[in-house]
Coordinates of C-alpha atoms and ligand atoms in Angstrom, one line a residue:
M99 CA -21.5 -22.8 0.7
T100 CA -19.7 -19.6 1.7
S101 CA -15.9 -19.3 2.1
Q102 CA -16.4 -19.1 5.9
Q103 CA -18.5 -22.3 5.9
L104 CA -15.8 -24.1 3.8
I105 CA -13.1 -22.9 6.3
D106 CA -15.1 -23.9 9.3
K107 CA -15.9 -27.3 7.8
Y108 CA -12.3 -28.0 7.1
L109 CA -11.0 -27.0 10.5
E110 CA -13.8 -28.8 12.3
F111 CA -13.2 -32.0 10.2
F112 CA -9.5 -32.0 11.2
K113 CA -10.3 -31.1 14.8
S114 CA -12.6 -34.2 14.9
K115 CA -9.5 -36.1 13.7
G116 CA -7.4 -35.0 16.7
H117 CA -5.9 -31.8 15.2
Q118 CA -5.6 -28.5 17.1
I119 CA -6.7 -25.4 15.3
I120 CA -3.9 -22.8 15.3
P121 CA -4.0 -19.2 14.1
G122 CA -2.5 -18.2 10.7
A123 CA 0.6 -16.0 10.7
S124 CA 1.4 -12.7 9.2
L125 CA 2.2 -12.4 5.5
I126 CA 5.6 -11.2 6.6
P127 CA 7.7 -14.1 7.8
E128 CA 8.9 -13.5 11.4
H129 CA 11.5 -16.2 11.6
D130 CA 12.9 -16.5 8.1
P131 CA 14.8 -13.5 6.7
S132 CA 15.6 -15.4 3.5
V133 CA 12.1 -15.0 2.1
L134 CA 10.0 -11.9 1.6
F135 CA 6.6 -13.4 2.2
T136 CA 4.7 -16.2 3.7
T137 CA 4.2 -18.2 0.5
A138 CA 2.7 -21.3 2.2
G139 CA 1.4 -22.5 5.5
M140 CA 4.7 -24.3 6.2
H141 CA 6.7 -21.0 6.7
P142 CA 5.7 -20.3 10.3
L143 CA 6.0 -24.0 11.1
V144 CA 9.5 -24.7 9.7
P145 CA 11.2 -25.1 13.2
F146 CA 8.6 -27.7 14.1
L147 CA 8.9 -29.5 10.8
L148 CA 12.6 -29.7 11.6
G149 CA 11.9 -31.4 14.9
E150 CA 11.2 -28.7 17.5
K151 CA 8.2 -29.6 19.7
H152 CA 5.1 -27.6 18.9
P153 CA 3.3 -26.4 22.1
Q154 CA -0.1 -27.5 20.5
G155 CA 1.0 -31.1 19.7
K156 CA 1.7 -33.2 16.7
R157 CA -1.5 -32.7 14.7
L158 CA -2.4 -29.1 13.7
T159 CA -4.8 -27.4 11.3
D160 CA -4.9 -23.8 10.2
L161 CA -5.9 -21.2 7.7
Q162 CA -2.9 -19.3 6.3
R163 CA -2.9 -16.2 4.1
C164 CA -0.2 -16.3 1.5
I165 CA 1.4 -14.2 -1.2
R166 CA 3.1 -15.8 -4.2
T167 CA 4.6 -13.3 -6.7
V168 CA 6.1 -16.0 -8.9
D169 CA 2.6 -16.4 -10.4
I170 CA 2.1 -12.7 -11.0
D171 CA 2.4 -13.1 -14.8
N172 CA -0.4 -15.7 -14.8
V173 CA -2.8 -13.4 -12.9
G174 CA -5.7 -12.7 -15.2
D175 CA -6.3 -16.4 -16.1
N176 CA -9.0 -18.4 -14.3
W177 CA -7.1 -19.6 -11.3
H178 CA -3.9 -17.8 -10.4
S179 CA -3.7 -15.1 -7.8
T180 CA -0.9 -13.4 -5.9
F181 CA -2.8 -13.5 -2.6
F182 CA -4.7 -16.5 -1.5
E183 CA -5.9 -18.3 1.6
M184 CA -4.8 -21.9 2.2
L185 CA -6.3 -24.4 4.5
G186 CA -3.8 -26.9 5.9
N187 CA -3.4 -29.9 8.1
W188 CA -0.1 -30.8 9.7
S189 CA 1.4 -34.0 11.1
L190 CA 4.6 -33.3 12.9
G191 CA 6.1 -36.7 13.0
D192 CA 2.7 -38.3 13.6
Y193 CA 0.6 -39.9 10.8
F194 CA 2.1 -40.1 7.3
K195 CA 1.3 -40.7 3.7
E196 CA -1.5 -43.3 3.7
D197 CA -3.5 -41.5 6.5
A198 CA -3.0 -38.1 5.0
I199 CA -4.4 -39.3 1.6
K200 CA -7.3 -41.0 3.3
L201 CA -8.2 -38.0 5.4
A202 CA -8.1 -35.7 2.3
Y203 CA -10.3 -38.1 0.3
E204 CA -12.8 -38.4 3.1
F205 CA -13.1 -34.6 3.5
L206 CA -13.5 -34.1 -0.3
T207 CA -16.0 -36.9 -1.0
N208 CA -17.9 -37.6 2.2
K209 CA -21.5 -36.4 2.1
E210 CA -21.1 -34.6 5.4
Y211 CA -18.2 -32.6 4.2
L212 CA -17.6 -31.5 0.6
N213 CA -19.5 -34.3 -1.1
I214 CA -17.5 -34.0 -4.4
Y215 CA -18.2 -36.8 -6.9
P216 CA -15.1 -38.9 -6.9
G217 CA -15.2 -39.3 -10.7
K218 CA -14.3 -35.6 -11.0
L219 CA -11.0 -36.1 -9.2
S220 CA -7.6 -36.9 -10.7
V221 CA -4.3 -37.0 -8.9
T222 CA -0.6 -36.7 -9.6
V223 CA 2.3 -38.4 -7.7
F224 CA 6.0 -38.1 -7.7
A225 CA 7.6 -40.1 -10.6
G226 CA 10.9 -40.7 -8.8
D227 CA 14.5 -39.6 -9.5
D228 CA 18.0 -39.7 -7.9
T229 CA 16.7 -38.2 -4.7
A230 CA 13.7 -40.3 -4.0
P231 CA 11.9 -43.4 -5.6
K232 CA 8.6 -43.4 -7.5
D233 CA 5.8 -42.9 -5.0
D234 CA 4.3 -46.4 -5.2
E235 CA 2.8 -46.0 -1.7
A236 CA 0.8 -43.0 -2.8
I237 CA -0.4 -44.8 -5.9
R238 CA -1.4 -47.8 -3.9
T239 CA -3.4 -45.7 -1.5
W240 CA -5.2 -43.8 -4.2
L241 CA -6.1 -47.1 -6.0
S242 CA -7.4 -48.5 -2.7
L243 CA -9.7 -45.5 -2.4
G244 CA -11.1 -46.1 -5.9
I245 CA -9.2 -43.6 -8.0
P246 CA -8.6 -45.6 -11.2
E247 CA -5.1 -46.0 -12.7
E248 CA -5.9 -43.8 -15.7
R249 CA -6.6 -40.8 -13.4
I250 CA -3.3 -41.2 -11.5
Y251 CA -0.4 -39.5 -13.1
A252 CA 3.3 -39.8 -12.2
L253 CA 5.2 -36.6 -12.8
P254 CA 8.7 -35.4 -12.3
K255 CA 10.2 -33.1 -9.6
E256 CA 9.2 -29.9 -11.2
D257 CA 5.5 -30.9 -10.7
N258 CA 5.4 -33.2 -7.7
W259 CA 7.9 -32.0 -5.2
W260 CA 7.3 -29.3 -2.7
G261 CA 9.8 -27.0 -1.0
P262 CA 11.9 -25.9 0.5
A263 CA 10.3 -22.5 0.8
G264 CA 13.6 -20.7 0.8
E265 CA 17.0 -22.0 -0.3
T266 CA 17.2 -24.7 2.3
G267 CA 14.9 -26.6 4.6
P268 CA 12.1 -29.2 4.8
C269 CA 10.7 -30.6 1.5
G270 CA 9.5 -33.7 -0.1
P271 CA 7.4 -35.5 -2.8
D272 CA 3.8 -34.6 -3.0
T273 CA 0.5 -35.8 -4.4
E274 CA -1.7 -33.1 -5.9
I275 CA -5.5 -33.4 -6.2
F276 CA -7.2 -32.0 -9.3
Y277 CA -10.8 -31.3 -10.2
D278 CA -12.0 -31.7 -13.7
T279 CA -13.9 -28.6 -14.8
D280 CA -15.4 -30.5 -17.8
K281 CA -13.7 -28.0 -20.2
E282 CA -12.5 -29.4 -23.5
K283 CA -9.0 -30.9 -23.4
C284 CA -6.6 -28.4 -24.9
S285 CA -4.8 -31.2 -26.8
D286 CA -4.3 -34.9 -26.8
K287 CA -1.7 -34.4 -24.1
C288 CA -3.9 -32.4 -21.8
Q289 CA -3.7 -33.8 -18.3
P290 CA -3.5 -32.5 -14.7
G291 CA -0.8 -29.9 -14.4
C292 CA -1.0 -28.8 -18.0
G293 CA -2.1 -25.3 -17.1
C294 CA -4.9 -24.8 -19.6
G295 CA -7.5 -24.7 -16.8
K296 CA -9.4 -27.9 -17.5
Y297 CA -7.9 -29.5 -14.4
V298 CA -7.7 -27.2 -11.4
E299 CA -5.4 -28.2 -8.6
I300 CA -7.3 -27.8 -5.3
W301 CA -5.2 -29.6 -2.8
N302 CA -1.5 -30.5 -2.4
L303 CA -0.4 -33.1 0.1
V304 CA 3.3 -32.9 0.8
F305 CA 5.2 -35.8 2.4
M306 CA 7.8 -33.7 4.0
C307 CA 10.6 -36.1 4.9
Y308 CA 13.8 -34.4 3.4
N309 CA 15.9 -31.5 4.4
K310 CA 17.6 -29.6 1.5
T311 CA 21.1 -28.5 2.6
K312 CA 23.1 -25.4 1.4
E313 CA 25.1 -27.8 -0.8
G314 CA 21.9 -28.9 -2.6
R315 CA 21.8 -32.3 -0.9
F316 CA 18.5 -33.9 0.2
L317 CA 19.0 -35.5 3.6
P318 CA 16.2 -37.6 5.3
L319 CA 14.5 -35.6 8.1
A320 CA 14.6 -37.0 11.6
Q321 CA 10.8 -36.9 11.6
K322 CA 8.4 -37.5 8.7
N323 CA 5.8 -34.7 8.4
I324 CA 2.7 -34.0 6.5
D325 CA 2.0 -30.6 5.1
T326 CA -1.1 -30.0 3.1
G327 CA -2.5 -27.0 1.4
M328 CA -6.0 -26.6 0.0
G329 CA -6.8 -23.4 -1.9
V330 CA -9.9 -21.7 -0.5
E331 CA -10.7 -19.7 -3.6
R332 CA -10.3 -22.6 -6.0
T333 CA -12.2 -25.1 -3.8
L334 CA -15.0 -22.6 -3.3
A335 CA -15.2 -22.0 -7.0
I336 CA -15.5 -25.7 -8.0
L337 CA -18.1 -26.3 -5.3
H338 CA -20.2 -23.7 -7.1
T339 CA -19.3 -25.1 -10.5
F340 CA -17.6 -21.9 -11.5
D341 CA -14.7 -22.2 -13.9
N342 CA -12.7 -19.4 -12.3
S343 CA -12.2 -17.9 -8.8
Y344 CA -13.5 -14.4 -9.7
E345 CA -17.1 -15.5 -9.7
T346 CA -16.9 -16.5 -6.0
E347 CA -18.2 -14.3 -3.3
L348 CA -14.6 -13.3 -2.5
F349 CA -14.3 -11.4 -5.7
K350 CA -17.8 -11.0 -7.1
P351 CA -18.6 -7.5 -5.5
V352 CA -15.3 -6.2 -6.9
M353 CA -15.8 -7.7 -10.4
D354 CA -19.3 -6.2 -10.4
L355 CA -18.0 -2.8 -9.4
L356 CA -15.5 -2.9 -12.2
E357 CA -18.1 -4.1 -14.7
D358 CA -20.2 -1.1 -13.6
K359 CA -17.4 1.3 -14.3
L360 CA -17.0 -0.1 -17.8
S361 CA -20.7 -0.3 -18.7
G362 CA -20.9 3.4 -19.3
H363 CA -18.0 3.4 -21.7
S364 CA -18.7 3.8 -25.4
Q365 CA -15.2 2.5 -26.1
D366 CA -15.0 -0.9 -27.8
F367 CA -12.3 -2.8 -26.1
N368 CA -11.5 -5.0 -29.0
D369 CA -8.2 -3.2 -29.5
V370 CA -5.5 -5.9 -29.3
S371 CA -3.6 -4.1 -26.6
K372 CA -6.6 -4.1 -24.3
D373 CA -7.9 -7.2 -22.7
P374 CA -10.6 -6.0 -20.3
I375 CA -11.2 -9.3 -18.6
K376 CA -7.5 -9.7 -17.8
S377 CA -7.3 -6.1 -16.7
K378 CA -10.3 -6.4 -14.4
R379 CA -8.8 -9.5 -12.8
I380 CA -5.4 -8.0 -12.4
I381 CA -6.9 -5.0 -10.6
A382 CA -9.1 -7.2 -8.4
D383 CA -6.2 -9.5 -7.5
H384 CA -3.6 -6.8 -7.0
I385 CA -5.7 -4.6 -4.8
R386 CA -6.7 -7.5 -2.7
A387 CA -3.1 -8.5 -2.2
S388 CA -2.2 -4.8 -1.4
V389 CA -5.0 -4.6 1.2
F390 CA -3.6 -7.6 3.0
L391 CA 0.0 -6.4 2.8
L392 CA -1.0 -3.1 4.2
M393 CA -2.9 -4.8 7.0
D394 CA 0.2 -6.7 7.9
G395 CA 2.2 -3.5 8.2
V396 CA 4.0 -3.2 4.8
T397 CA 4.1 0.3 3.2
P398 CA 5.1 1.0 -0.4
S399 CA 8.8 1.7 -0.9
N400 CA 11.7 0.8 -3.2
L401 CA 12.8 -2.1 -1.0
D402 CA 11.9 -5.7 -0.4
Q403 CA 8.2 -6.2 0.6
G404 CA 7.5 -2.5 0.1
Y405 CA 8.7 -2.7 -3.5
I406 CA 6.4 -5.6 -4.3
L407 CA 3.5 -3.7 -2.7
R408 CA 4.4 -0.7 -4.8
R409 CA 4.5 -2.8 -8.0
L410 CA 1.1 -4.3 -7.2
I411 CA -0.6 -0.9 -6.6
R412 CA 1.1 0.6 -9.6
R413 CA 0.2 -2.2 -11.9
A414 CA -3.5 -2.0 -10.7
V415 CA -3.4 1.8 -11.4
R416 CA -2.1 1.2 -14.9
H417 CA -4.7 -1.4 -15.7
A418 CA -7.5 0.9 -14.4
K419 CA -6.1 3.4 -16.9
L420 CA -6.2 0.8 -19.7
L421 CA -9.8 0.4 -18.9
E422 CA -10.2 4.2 -19.1
I423 CA -11.5 4.4 -15.5
K424 CA -10.9 8.0 -14.4
K425 CA -8.6 8.5 -11.4
E426 CA -11.3 10.8 -9.9
E427 CA -13.4 7.8 -9.3
K428 CA -10.9 6.5 -6.8
V429 CA -11.8 3.0 -7.9
N430 CA -9.0 1.3 -6.0
Q431 CA -10.2 2.9 -2.8
Q432 CA -13.7 1.6 -3.5
I433 CA -12.3 -1.8 -4.2
A434 CA -10.3 -1.8 -1.0
K435 CA -13.4 -1.0 1.0
L436 CA -15.3 -3.8 -0.6
Y437 CA -12.5 -6.3 0.4
I438 CA -12.4 -4.9 3.9
N439 CA -16.1 -5.6 4.0
I440 CA -15.8 -9.1 2.5
Y441 CA -13.1 -10.2 4.9
K442 CA -13.7 -8.2 8.0
E443 CA -15.1 -11.1 10.1
R444 CA -12.2 -13.3 9.3
Y445 CA -9.6 -10.6 9.7
P446 CA -10.9 -8.0 12.2
K447 CA -7.5 -6.2 11.8
L448 CA -8.7 -5.0 8.4
L449 CA -11.3 -2.8 10.1
E450 CA -8.8 -1.5 12.7
Q451 CA -6.4 -0.6 9.9
Q452 CA -9.0 0.6 7.5
D453 CA -7.8 4.2 7.5
I454 CA -4.2 3.3 7.1
I455 CA -5.0 0.9 4.3
I456 CA -7.1 3.4 2.3
N457 CA -4.7 6.3 2.9
E458 CA -1.6 4.4 1.9
L459 CA -3.2 3.1 -1.2
Q460 CA -4.4 6.5 -2.2
K461 CA -1.0 8.1 -1.5
E462 CA 0.9 5.6 -3.6
E463 CA -1.6 6.1 -6.4
D464 CA -1.4 9.9 -6.3
K465 CA 2.4 9.6 -6.3
F466 CA 2.4 7.4 -9.3
E467 CA -0.3 9.3 -11.2
I468 CA 1.8 12.4 -11.2
S469 CA 4.6 10.6 -13.1
L470 CA 2.6 8.0 -15.0
N471 CA 1.4 10.2 -17.8
N472 CA 4.7 11.9 -18.3
G473 CA 6.4 8.5 -18.1
L474 CA 4.1 7.0 -20.7
K475 CA 4.9 9.9 -23.0
V476 CA 8.6 9.2 -22.6
F477 CA 7.9 5.5 -23.1
A478 CA 6.1 6.3 -26.4
K479 CA 9.1 8.5 -27.5
I480 CA 11.6 5.8 -26.6
T481 CA 9.7 3.2 -28.5
T482 CA 9.4 5.1 -31.7
N483 CA 13.1 5.2 -32.4
L484 CA 14.1 1.7 -31.5
K485 CA 16.9 -0.5 -32.9
D486 CA 16.2 -4.3 -32.8
N487 CA 12.8 -3.8 -31.1
K488 CA 14.7 -3.7 -27.8
I489 CA 14.4 -1.0 -25.1
T490 CA 17.9 -0.3 -23.7
G491 CA 18.5 -1.0 -20.0
L492 CA 19.5 2.7 -19.6
D493 CA 16.1 3.8 -20.9
A494 CA 14.3 1.3 -18.7
F495 CA 16.3 2.6 -15.7
H496 CA 15.4 6.2 -16.6
L497 CA 11.7 5.2 -16.6
Y498 CA 12.2 3.5 -13.2
D499 CA 14.3 6.2 -11.6
T500 CA 12.5 9.3 -12.9
Y501 CA 9.0 8.1 -13.5
G502 CA 8.7 5.3 -10.9
F503 CA 8.0 2.6 -13.5
P504 CA 8.7 -0.8 -11.9
I505 CA 10.8 -2.7 -14.4
E506 CA 8.1 -5.4 -14.6
M507 CA 5.8 -2.7 -15.8
T508 CA 8.2 -1.5 -18.5
I509 CA 8.5 -5.1 -19.6
E510 CA 4.8 -5.5 -19.7
L511 CA 4.3 -2.3 -21.7
A512 CA 7.0 -3.5 -24.1
K513 CA 5.4 -6.9 -24.6
E514 CA 2.1 -5.2 -25.5
K515 CA 4.1 -3.6 -28.4
N516 CA 6.0 -6.8 -29.3
L517 CA 9.2 -5.3 -27.9
T518 CA 11.7 -6.5 -25.4
V519 CA 13.8 -4.8 -22.7
D520 CA 17.5 -5.2 -22.0
E521 CA 17.0 -6.5 -18.5
K522 CA 20.7 -7.3 -18.0
E523 CA 21.7 -3.8 -18.7
F524 CA 18.8 -2.5 -16.5
N525 CA 20.1 -4.7 -13.6
Q526 CA 23.6 -3.4 -14.1
E527 CA 22.4 0.2 -13.9
F528 CA 20.2 -0.6 -10.9
I529 CA 23.1 -2.1 -8.9
K530 CA 25.4 0.8 -9.9
H531 CA 22.8 3.2 -8.6
Q532 CA 22.3 1.2 -5.4
E533 CA 26.0 1.1 -4.7
L534 CA 26.2 4.9 -5.2
S535 CA 23.4 5.6 -2.8
R536 CA 24.7 3.1 -0.3
K537 CA 28.1 4.7 -0.3
G538 CA 26.5 8.1 0.2
A539 CA 24.5 6.8 3.1
E540 CA 27.5 5.2 4.7
K541 CA 29.5 8.4 4.5
K542 CA 26.7 10.3 6.1
F543 CA 25.7 8.0 8.9
K544 CA 28.0 5.1 9.5
G545 CA 25.1 2.8 10.4
G546 CA 22.7 3.1 13.3
L547 CA 24.9 4.4 16.1
A548 CA 27.5 7.0 15.2
D549 CA 29.7 6.0 18.2
H550 CA 29.4 4.4 21.6
S551 CA 29.8 7.7 23.5
E552 CA 27.8 8.2 26.7
M553 CA 25.4 10.6 25.0
T554 CA 24.8 8.3 22.0
T555 CA 24.2 5.4 24.4
K556 CA 21.6 7.4 26.3
L557 CA 19.9 8.5 23.1
H558 CA 19.8 4.9 22.1
T559 CA 17.8 4.0 25.2
A560 CA 15.6 7.0 24.5
T561 CA 14.9 5.5 21.1
H562 CA 13.5 2.3 22.7
L563 CA 11.3 4.4 24.9
L564 CA 10.1 6.4 21.9
H565 CA 9.4 3.2 19.9
Q566 CA 7.2 1.8 22.6
A567 CA 5.5 5.1 23.2
L568 CA 4.7 5.4 19.5
R569 CA 3.1 2.0 19.6
Q570 CA 1.0 3.0 22.6
V571 CA -0.2 6.2 20.9
L572 CA -0.5 5.2 17.3
G573 CA -1.1 1.5 17.5
E574 CA 0.8 -1.8 17.6
Q575 CA 1.3 -1.8 13.9
V576 CA 4.1 0.8 14.3
Q577 CA 7.5 -0.7 13.5
Q578 CA 10.9 0.7 13.3
K579 CA 11.9 1.5 9.7
G580 CA 15.3 3.0 10.4
S581 CA 17.3 4.6 13.2
N582 CA 20.3 6.8 13.3
I583 CA 21.9 8.2 16.5
N584 CA 24.7 10.6 17.1
P585 CA 25.7 12.4 20.3
E586 CA 23.5 15.4 19.4
R587 CA 20.2 13.7 18.5
L588 CA 18.3 10.6 17.7
R589 CA 16.5 10.0 14.5
F590 CA 13.8 7.4 14.3
D591 CA 11.8 6.3 11.2
F592 CA 8.6 4.3 11.6
N593 CA 5.6 3.3 9.5
H594 CA 2.7 5.6 9.9
G595 CA 0.4 6.9 7.2
E596 CA 0.1 10.6 8.1
K597 CA 1.5 13.5 9.9
M598 CA 1.2 13.1 13.7
T599 CA -1.0 15.6 15.4
P600 CA 0.4 18.0 18.1
E601 CA -1.6 16.1 20.7
Q602 CA -0.1 12.8 19.6
L603 CA 3.4 14.2 19.8
A604 CA 2.8 15.7 23.2
N605 CA 1.4 12.4 24.4
V606 CA 4.5 10.5 23.1
E607 CA 6.8 13.0 24.8
K608 CA 4.9 12.7 28.1
I609 CA 5.0 8.9 28.0
V610 CA 8.7 8.8 27.4
N611 CA 9.4 11.4 30.1
D612 CA 7.2 9.5 32.6
Q613 CA 9.3 6.4 32.1
I614 CA 12.5 8.5 32.5
Q615 CA 11.1 9.9 35.8
K616 CA 10.3 6.4 37.0
G617 CA 14.0 5.5 37.1
L618 CA 13.6 2.2 35.4
D619 CA 16.5 -0.3 35.2
I620 CA 17.6 -1.5 31.8
K621 CA 18.3 -5.2 31.7
M622 CA 19.8 -7.4 29.0
E623 CA 19.1 -11.1 28.5
E624 CA 20.4 -13.5 25.8
M625 CA 17.9 -15.9 24.3
S626 CA 16.9 -17.6 21.1
V627 CA 14.9 -15.7 18.5
D628 CA 11.9 -17.9 19.3
E629 CA 12.1 -17.2 23.0
A630 CA 12.5 -13.5 22.3
K631 CA 9.4 -13.5 20.2
K632 CA 7.5 -15.5 22.7
S633 CA 8.5 -13.1 25.5
G634 CA 6.8 -10.3 23.5
A635 CA 10.0 -8.6 22.5
I636 CA 9.7 -6.3 19.5
G637 CA 12.4 -5.4 17.0
L638 CA 14.0 -6.9 13.9
F639 CA 14.0 -10.6 13.8
A640 CA 16.6 -10.7 11.2
E641 CA 18.8 -13.4 12.8
K642 CA 18.7 -16.9 11.7
Y643 CA 16.4 -19.2 13.6
G644 CA 18.3 -20.8 16.6
D645 CA 20.8 -18.0 16.9
K646 CA 21.0 -16.2 20.3
V647 CA 19.9 -12.6 20.4
K648 CA 20.1 -9.9 23.0
V649 CA 16.9 -8.6 24.4
Y650 CA 16.9 -5.3 26.3
S651 CA 14.1 -4.6 28.8
I652 CA 13.3 -1.2 30.3
G653 CA 11.3 -2.0 33.4
D654 CA 8.1 -3.5 32.2
F655 CA 7.7 -0.7 29.7
S656 CA 9.7 -1.9 26.7
K657 CA 11.3 -5.1 25.5
E658 CA 13.3 -5.1 22.3
I659 CA 15.8 -7.2 20.4
C660 CA 18.9 -5.0 20.0
G661 CA 22.7 -5.2 20.0
G662 CA 23.1 -2.4 22.6
P663 CA 24.8 -0.5 24.2
H664 CA 22.3 1.2 26.6
A665 CA 22.1 3.3 29.7
K666 CA 21.8 1.5 33.0
N667 CA 18.8 3.4 34.4
T668 CA 16.3 5.7 32.6
K669 CA 17.1 8.5 35.2
E670 CA 20.3 9.1 33.3
L671 CA 18.3 10.4 30.4
H672 CA 17.0 13.6 32.2
H673 CA 14.5 15.0 29.8
F674 CA 13.3 13.9 26.3
K675 CA 12.2 16.4 23.7
I676 CA 10.9 15.9 20.1
K677 CA 12.4 18.5 17.8
K678 CA 10.8 17.5 14.5
E679 CA 8.2 15.1 13.0
E680 CA 8.3 14.8 9.2
S681 CA 7.8 12.5 6.3
S682 CA 10.7 10.2 5.4
S683 CA 9.3 8.3 2.5
A684 CA 5.9 6.9 1.5
G685 CA 4.1 5.8 4.6
V686 CA 7.2 6.4 6.8
R687 CA 7.5 9.2 9.3
R688 CA 10.7 10.5 10.9
I689 CA 11.1 11.9 14.4
K690 CA 14.2 13.8 15.5
A691 CA 14.6 14.2 19.2
I692 CA 17.1 15.2 21.8
L693 CA 17.8 14.7 25.5
Q694 CA 18.3 17.9 27.6
Ligands
LIG880 N1 3.4 -26.5 1.0 C1 2.4 -27.0 0.1 C2 1.9 -25.9 -0.8 O1 2.0 -24.7 -0.5 C3 1.2 -27.6 0.8 O2 0.8 -26.8 1.9 O3 1.3 -26.2 -1.8

């Protein structure tokens, strides 16, 4: 069975049970600023789990791409990955526990679907605590389906409770379904959830009926929901009786390529600091995650999602170095192309974004390569004169600031030499540095708009026109990355992998001036973030879900969430001129423009 066949089977099965197939969302959550990534299928559905009506009804099914960086240290083992695809079925106040378990069991064991031998399945359920009782209903249902008592394990909250995805929100007890790989038990205590790899969790059914509040209380939700997540890679692997995800078609071409690169090496990798299997898997996992993050519009930076992407790329580069793969081979580019090929039917955006993905990846690598060797020399020097086997936070910060070593990489390098890092001191240095640069930035720019003068206001409207024109010329993936306006000029930062051509700049200028000439009215409406999103407005959806936002429209040309103020009609802007287009940071370009 191929991954696509598995996905189709799942979606079709749930469709036949009255579910509507809905599309997966971006890896970057659109409604929830409290989390960096979509870590589960529930993210895009939070408002509906909380009671809002979903336009497609109460039974939904989908395929959601996810990123989980909490598992980054486990990457290299048989099953963990940072990026993965998850199949889900959702009941929004419709069916509940018993039906959800029965549906899952049918899909897994029925001959027409996955046809898994029931004897290979074990399950875990919530053992009960102050928040909720032991899940006897789940136990009863599993028993009724023929799963014997000795393969039903009751575990505490750490194991059998899911959510909320952020600090607050919908959550509840779950039942997890494990497949026995027939590996030897790691000890007498080995059981589902132990982590040795004998039992692989393939599906989690969450009985989402609580809402965690800011105060840490769990209140019953008005509607009882079902949220399930089945891991595509893991399920595919067990269907092929592989004991790890890397043998599946989703990784195989990449693992083969890496194997090929190593086959010519005379080097014996028995050296303790080198674990070639782990390194290969880390490269394969991290580049796949990077490809999808780049597809969803993230570019490497020192902030938020951009920083995670930077870490992933840099860690992959370092592991390629550990495997002595030469940078001239551009192995990560080759791997990215393989992934684009593997996933292109499912995610056509990968092909559209291919050039951006490859360029960004290469640029970040080149940047890191320059400092990596020098940084490693400095690291070696630091670690020869150590007291207490501990690298100081100051040294770790120096490696970060001067050589671009993400702290996690310094910790990993240290671990390989049985050393530790003073992370507390590093964090202090980091915060000190952030405050200094923030103060500097505030002094220089006072936020987005320097003032509310007539000229600044007009330039602000011109910024919206520019934003939309850039999307028309360079593609819809263009997003604002920063803006600063004073009465003399506007400055606009946006994600784009390379220098704009003179033709592109002329085109953008022309589009903006055409809109100015048309004399378009600027209108403001207040609406909820969701309405704004649905209306096609672009902009930063940083407000909390449910809050009202202002949406400014310029004729039918542009619609953007923004606090204002703006001109009344584009005629007031006279003529728009781009003065400069330059690089601002990795993957981010900056335009300075004036009105005259
Ligand atoms: N939210 C649950 C999980 O991610 C089930 O979808 O495991």
